[in-house]
Structure formats: structure tokens, C-alpha cells
Coordinates of C-alpha atoms in Angstrom, one line a residue:
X164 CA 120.8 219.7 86.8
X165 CA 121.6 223.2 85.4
X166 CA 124.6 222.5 82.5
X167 CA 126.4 225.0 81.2
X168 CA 127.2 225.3 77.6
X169 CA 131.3 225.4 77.5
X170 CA 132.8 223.1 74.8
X171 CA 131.5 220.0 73.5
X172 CA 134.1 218.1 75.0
X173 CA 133.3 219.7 78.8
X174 CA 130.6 219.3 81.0
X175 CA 129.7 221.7 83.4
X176 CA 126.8 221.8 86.0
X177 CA 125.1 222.7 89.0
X178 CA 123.2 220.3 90.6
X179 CA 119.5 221.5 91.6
X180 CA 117.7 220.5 94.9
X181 CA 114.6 219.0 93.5
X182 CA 112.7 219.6 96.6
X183 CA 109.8 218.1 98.1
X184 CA 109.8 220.1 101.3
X185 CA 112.1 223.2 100.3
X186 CA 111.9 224.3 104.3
X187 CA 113.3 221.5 105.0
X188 CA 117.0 222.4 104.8
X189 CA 118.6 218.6 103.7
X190 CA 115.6 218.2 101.7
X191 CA 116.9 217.4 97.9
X192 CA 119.7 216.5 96.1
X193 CA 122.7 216.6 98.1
X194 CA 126.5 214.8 97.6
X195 CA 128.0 217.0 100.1
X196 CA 128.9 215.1 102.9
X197 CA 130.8 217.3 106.0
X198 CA 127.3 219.6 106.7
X199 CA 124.9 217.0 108.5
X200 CA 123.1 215.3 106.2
X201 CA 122.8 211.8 106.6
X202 CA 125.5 209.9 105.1
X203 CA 122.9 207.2 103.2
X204 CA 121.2 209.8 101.0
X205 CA 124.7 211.9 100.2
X206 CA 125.8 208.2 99.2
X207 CA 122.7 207.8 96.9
X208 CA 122.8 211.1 95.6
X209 CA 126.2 210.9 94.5
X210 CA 125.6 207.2 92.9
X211 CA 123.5 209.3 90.9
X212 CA 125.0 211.9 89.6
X213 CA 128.3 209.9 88.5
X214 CA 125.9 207.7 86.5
X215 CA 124.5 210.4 85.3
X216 CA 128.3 211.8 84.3
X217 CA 129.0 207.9 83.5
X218 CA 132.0 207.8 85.9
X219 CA 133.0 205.9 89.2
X220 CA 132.6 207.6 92.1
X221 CA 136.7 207.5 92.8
X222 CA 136.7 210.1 89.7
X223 CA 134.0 212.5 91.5
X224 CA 136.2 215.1 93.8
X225 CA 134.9 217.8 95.7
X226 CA 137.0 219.8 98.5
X227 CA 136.2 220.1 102.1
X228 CA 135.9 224.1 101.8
X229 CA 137.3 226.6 104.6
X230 CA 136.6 230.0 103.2
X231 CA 140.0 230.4 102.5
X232 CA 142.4 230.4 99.4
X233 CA 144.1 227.1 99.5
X234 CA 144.1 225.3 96.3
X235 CA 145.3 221.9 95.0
X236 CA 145.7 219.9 91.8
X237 CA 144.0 216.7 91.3
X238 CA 146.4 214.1 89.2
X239 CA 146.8 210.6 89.7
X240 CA 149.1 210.7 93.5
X241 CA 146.3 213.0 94.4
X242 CA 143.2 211.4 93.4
X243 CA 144.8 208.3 94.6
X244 CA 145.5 209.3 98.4
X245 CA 141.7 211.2 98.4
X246 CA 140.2 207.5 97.6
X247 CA 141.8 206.1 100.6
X248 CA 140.2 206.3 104.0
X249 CA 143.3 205.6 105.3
X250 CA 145.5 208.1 104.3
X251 CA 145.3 212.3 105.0
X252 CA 142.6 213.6 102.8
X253 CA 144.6 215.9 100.7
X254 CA 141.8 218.2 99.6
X255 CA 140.2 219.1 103.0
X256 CA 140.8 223.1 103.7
X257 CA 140.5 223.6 100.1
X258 CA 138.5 226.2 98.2
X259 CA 140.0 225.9 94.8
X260 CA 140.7 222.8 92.5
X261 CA 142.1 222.6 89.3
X262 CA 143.5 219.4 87.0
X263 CA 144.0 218.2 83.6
X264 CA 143.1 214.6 83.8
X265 CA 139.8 213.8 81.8
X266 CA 137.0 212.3 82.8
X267 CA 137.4 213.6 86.3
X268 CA 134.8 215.7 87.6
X269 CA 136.5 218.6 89.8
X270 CA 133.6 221.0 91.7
X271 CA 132.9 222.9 94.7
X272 CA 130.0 223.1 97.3
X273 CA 128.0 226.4 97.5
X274 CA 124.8 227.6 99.7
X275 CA 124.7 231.2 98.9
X276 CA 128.1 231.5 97.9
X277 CA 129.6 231.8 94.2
X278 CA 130.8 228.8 92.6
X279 CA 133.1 229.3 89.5
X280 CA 134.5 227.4 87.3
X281 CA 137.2 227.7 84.4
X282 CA 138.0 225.9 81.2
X283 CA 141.5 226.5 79.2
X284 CA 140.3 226.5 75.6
X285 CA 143.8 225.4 74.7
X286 CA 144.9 223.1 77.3
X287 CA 141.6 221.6 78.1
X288 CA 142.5 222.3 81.9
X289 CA 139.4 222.5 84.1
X290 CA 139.0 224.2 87.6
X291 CA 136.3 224.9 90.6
X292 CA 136.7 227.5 93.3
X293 CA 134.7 228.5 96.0
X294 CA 134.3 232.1 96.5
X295 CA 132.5 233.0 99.4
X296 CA 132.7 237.1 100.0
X297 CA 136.0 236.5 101.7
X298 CA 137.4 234.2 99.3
X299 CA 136.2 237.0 97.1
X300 CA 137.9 239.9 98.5
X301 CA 140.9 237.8 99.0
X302 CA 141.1 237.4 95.0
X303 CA 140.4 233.3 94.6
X304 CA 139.4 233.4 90.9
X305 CA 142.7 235.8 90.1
X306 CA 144.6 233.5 92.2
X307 CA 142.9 230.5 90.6
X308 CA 144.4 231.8 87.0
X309 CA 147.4 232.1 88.0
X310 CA 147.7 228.8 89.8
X311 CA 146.3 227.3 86.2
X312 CA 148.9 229.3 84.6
X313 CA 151.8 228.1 86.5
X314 CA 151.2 224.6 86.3
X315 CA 149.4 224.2 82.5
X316 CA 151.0 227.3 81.2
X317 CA 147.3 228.8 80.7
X318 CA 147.1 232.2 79.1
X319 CA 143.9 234.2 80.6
X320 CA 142.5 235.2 77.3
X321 CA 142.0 231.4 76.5
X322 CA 139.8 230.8 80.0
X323 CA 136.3 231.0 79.8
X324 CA 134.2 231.2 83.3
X325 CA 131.1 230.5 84.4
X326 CA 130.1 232.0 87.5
X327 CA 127.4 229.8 89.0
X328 CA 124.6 230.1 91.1
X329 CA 124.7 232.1 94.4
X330 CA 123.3 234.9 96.4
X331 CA 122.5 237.9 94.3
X332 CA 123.1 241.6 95.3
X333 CA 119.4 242.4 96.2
X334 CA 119.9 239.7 99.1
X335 CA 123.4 240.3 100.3
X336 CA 123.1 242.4 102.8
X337 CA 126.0 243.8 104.7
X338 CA 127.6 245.8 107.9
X339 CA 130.1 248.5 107.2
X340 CA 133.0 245.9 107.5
X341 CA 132.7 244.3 104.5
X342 CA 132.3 246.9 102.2
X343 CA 135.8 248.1 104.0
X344 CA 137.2 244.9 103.1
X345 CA 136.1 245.2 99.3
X346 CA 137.3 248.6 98.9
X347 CA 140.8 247.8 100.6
X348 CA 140.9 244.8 98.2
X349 CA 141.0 246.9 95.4
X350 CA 137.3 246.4 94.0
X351 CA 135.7 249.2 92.1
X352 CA 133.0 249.6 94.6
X353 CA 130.8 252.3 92.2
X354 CA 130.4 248.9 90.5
X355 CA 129.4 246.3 93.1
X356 CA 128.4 248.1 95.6
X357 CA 124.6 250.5 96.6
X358 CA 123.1 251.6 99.8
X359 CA 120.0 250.3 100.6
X360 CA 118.0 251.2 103.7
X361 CA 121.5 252.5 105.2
X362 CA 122.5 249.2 104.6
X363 CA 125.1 248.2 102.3
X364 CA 124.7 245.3 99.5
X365 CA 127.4 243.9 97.7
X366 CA 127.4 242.1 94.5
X367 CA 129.4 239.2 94.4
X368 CA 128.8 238.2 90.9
X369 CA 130.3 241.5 89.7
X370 CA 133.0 241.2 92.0
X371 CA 133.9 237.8 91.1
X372 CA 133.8 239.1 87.1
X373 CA 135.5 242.0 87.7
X374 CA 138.7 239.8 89.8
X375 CA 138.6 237.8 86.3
X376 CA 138.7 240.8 83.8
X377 CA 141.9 242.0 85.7
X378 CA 143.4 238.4 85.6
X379 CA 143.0 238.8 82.0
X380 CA 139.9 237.0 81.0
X381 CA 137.8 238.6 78.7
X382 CA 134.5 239.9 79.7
X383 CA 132.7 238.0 76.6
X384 CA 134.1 235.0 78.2
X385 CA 132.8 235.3 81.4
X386 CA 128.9 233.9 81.8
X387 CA 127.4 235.3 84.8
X388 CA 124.6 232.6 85.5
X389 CA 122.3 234.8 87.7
X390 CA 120.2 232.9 89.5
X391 CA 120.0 234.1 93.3
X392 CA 119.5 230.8 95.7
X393 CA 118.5 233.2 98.8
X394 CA 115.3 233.8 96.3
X395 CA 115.1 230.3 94.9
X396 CA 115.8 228.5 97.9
X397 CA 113.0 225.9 96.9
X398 CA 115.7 225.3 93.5
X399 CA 119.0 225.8 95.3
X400 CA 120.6 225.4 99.4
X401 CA 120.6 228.4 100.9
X402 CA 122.2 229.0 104.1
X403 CA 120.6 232.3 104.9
X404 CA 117.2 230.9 104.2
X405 CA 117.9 227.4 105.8
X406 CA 121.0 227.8 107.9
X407 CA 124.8 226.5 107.4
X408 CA 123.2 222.9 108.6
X409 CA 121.8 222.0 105.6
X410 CA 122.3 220.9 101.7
X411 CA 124.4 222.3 99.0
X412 CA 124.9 222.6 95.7
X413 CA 127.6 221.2 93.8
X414 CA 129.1 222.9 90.8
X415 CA 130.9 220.9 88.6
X416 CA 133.4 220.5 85.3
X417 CA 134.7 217.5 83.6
X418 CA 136.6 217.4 80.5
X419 CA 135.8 214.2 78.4

């Protein structure tokens, strides 16, 4: 796994593929389990990783992710009703978790797109979102501060963020449309944004830093992993390399 160096008293990841076979696109270490993969190896892959966290599995959350900007809080009525089979899964068409219950690991799923995740230096309030490049231009990590904000009273100059693993800007090739739907978001496209081969390429990594430096957060606080998975593909899921039917990483914070 790929930690990232927060607090003593958080850990934060992204789990790495490990692949045998990197063409192979379920090939690796996987826990997601709404994307195809057989439900045996997502079952022993996440044994694994919650020993590895030295939690039960009922404390491991991830979201079933829509590309959109619903978020939700993990506590105990939460966590509770996402254990039982029986009841409405109450994460599924999220993109954004947050909680402040320790020793409950909170992440998202990614192939290519950005995975972030925040800590509240003064709460010790954790969150994961999602942002894919509509997620991105429809503001998740601004709107992921301020849902941290309401609920723990979290102050943006106390976050710090790690923006995780996803494609970079030399690989995210785009039509015309989306670099409209950047600009009319607002972005400061001079920054995230070049012409290559008449085609445009965006850079979500940028984009996602610059949503958090106008939430508040302060760019020293703001770790930009850069590590493109459409280039390392045989390290991280891709879906442009390996197509939306396959793996994906999961990115990950817990505090202890």
C-alpha cells in the first residue's frame, strides 16, 4: 500500500494492484465489490487489508460511487444499517464520506479518477471523496469542507488533503465540452488547462487543489500525490487502460 504521512494518529492509504498479469483488468488487489470482480477475491482482499488496519470488516466503509455530489456521514445509526443486508444501504450513490468515529476506515474507489481525502487537525474528523472530472467541476472537495464544517465545526485552515492517485494531465484528454464545463465552473483554466494536438487536456490534480485553496485550505497543506494510473496501470486500475469493468483502488483514512 501507498500511506500517506498525515498525523501519527491517522492512517491514510491507497491500496496498490500488485499485479501479476497487469492486462488483465481484475488482476490485483481489489475490495471493490459493484464493478465485476468476483465476489471471493474482493472478500479476501478486504480480509486483508482490515488486518492489515487491525479492524473488523463492519468498521471498513466504502460508498457505491455515482459521479455525483451526494455525501453522507458515517456514525453509529449509519455504520449500523450499512452492515445489514437487510436494510437500504445508506451509502450507495455516494461520492463523499466524512465521520468522526475512530477506528473506522472511510475511503473511496478510483480507476483514473482523483481520490481525496481530508483530516481536521483539530477535530480529528476524517473524510474521502470521489472526484471524477464532473464531481470536479461540480466542486466536491469545496463542498466536502463545508459539509465537514457544518457538522464538526471544521475551520479550512486546520484541513490538510491529500490528493491521491489518478489520471494525470498528460493522459486526460478531452473534447471541447469539458473544458466549457471547467471554465463555466469557475476554474482558472490558464492553470489546468493546454492544447495539445488540437486537443484539449485538463488537469485534475490542479483543479482539485485549486477547489481546496478557495475553500480555504492552505496550499502547504495540500499534498498532490502525483502518480498517473493511466501510465502505471501495471501499479494502479485504470479504466482507460483496462475499461470501467475492472479493479480499483481504494483510498483510505482512519483516525486511531
Amino acid at each position: 500500500m501507498l500511506f500517506y504521512n498525515l498525523a501519527p494518529q491517522v492512517v491514510a492509504f491507497s491500496t496498490e494492484r500488485h499485479s501479476i498479469n497487469s492486462s488483465m483488468p481484475y488482476d490485483g488487489f481489489n475490495i471493490t465489490h459493484y464493478t465485476g470482480d468476483e465476489l471471493l477475491h474482493v472478500e479476501k482482499c478486504r480480509e486483508r487489508l482490515c488486518n492489515r488496519l487491525g479492524i473488523d470488516q463492519g468498521h471498513l466503509v466504502l460508498p457505491r460511487q455515482v459521479h455525483g455530489v451526494r455525501m453522507a456521514e458515517v456514525n453509529e445509526n449509519s455504520l449500523q444499517r450499512y452492515r445489514s443486508a437487510q436494510k437500504e444501504d445508506p451509502f450507495d450513490g455516494v461520492d463523499a464520506l466524512f465521520t468522526e468515529m475512530p477506528r473506522t476506515c472511510i475511503g473511496v474507489s478510483t480507476a483514473d479518477c482523483v481520490p481525496i481525502l481530508f483530516y481536521d487537525r483539530e477535530t480529528g474528523a476524517v473524510a474521502a471523496a470521489h472526484a471524477g472530472w464532473r464531481g470536479t467541476v461540480a466542486h466536491i472537495a469545496q463542498l466536502t469542507v463545508s459539509a465537514m464544517s457544518e457538522r464538526y465545526g471544521t475551520k479550512a485552515i486546520h484541513i490538510q488533503a491529500v490528493i491521491g492517485p489518478s489520471i494525470g494531465p498528460d493522459a486526460f484528454e478531452v473534447g471541447d465540452e469539458v473544458h466549457q464545463a471547467f471554465s463555466a465552473a469557475g476554474f482558472h483554466m490558464d492553470d489546468i488547462a493546454f492544447r495539445r494536438n488540437s486537443r484539449w487536456h485538463i488537469d485534475l490534480w490542479k483543479s482539485n487543489a485549486q477547489d481546496l485553496m478557495d475553500a480555504g485550505v492552505p496550499s502547504s497543506a495540500i499534498s498532490i500525490v502525483g502518480l498517473c494510473t493511466h501510465t502505471l496501470y501495471h501499479r494502479f486500475f485504470s479504466a482507460r487502460r483496462l475499461g470501467i469493468n475492472s479493479g480499483r483502488i481504494f483510498t483510505g483514512i482512519m483516525y486511531k
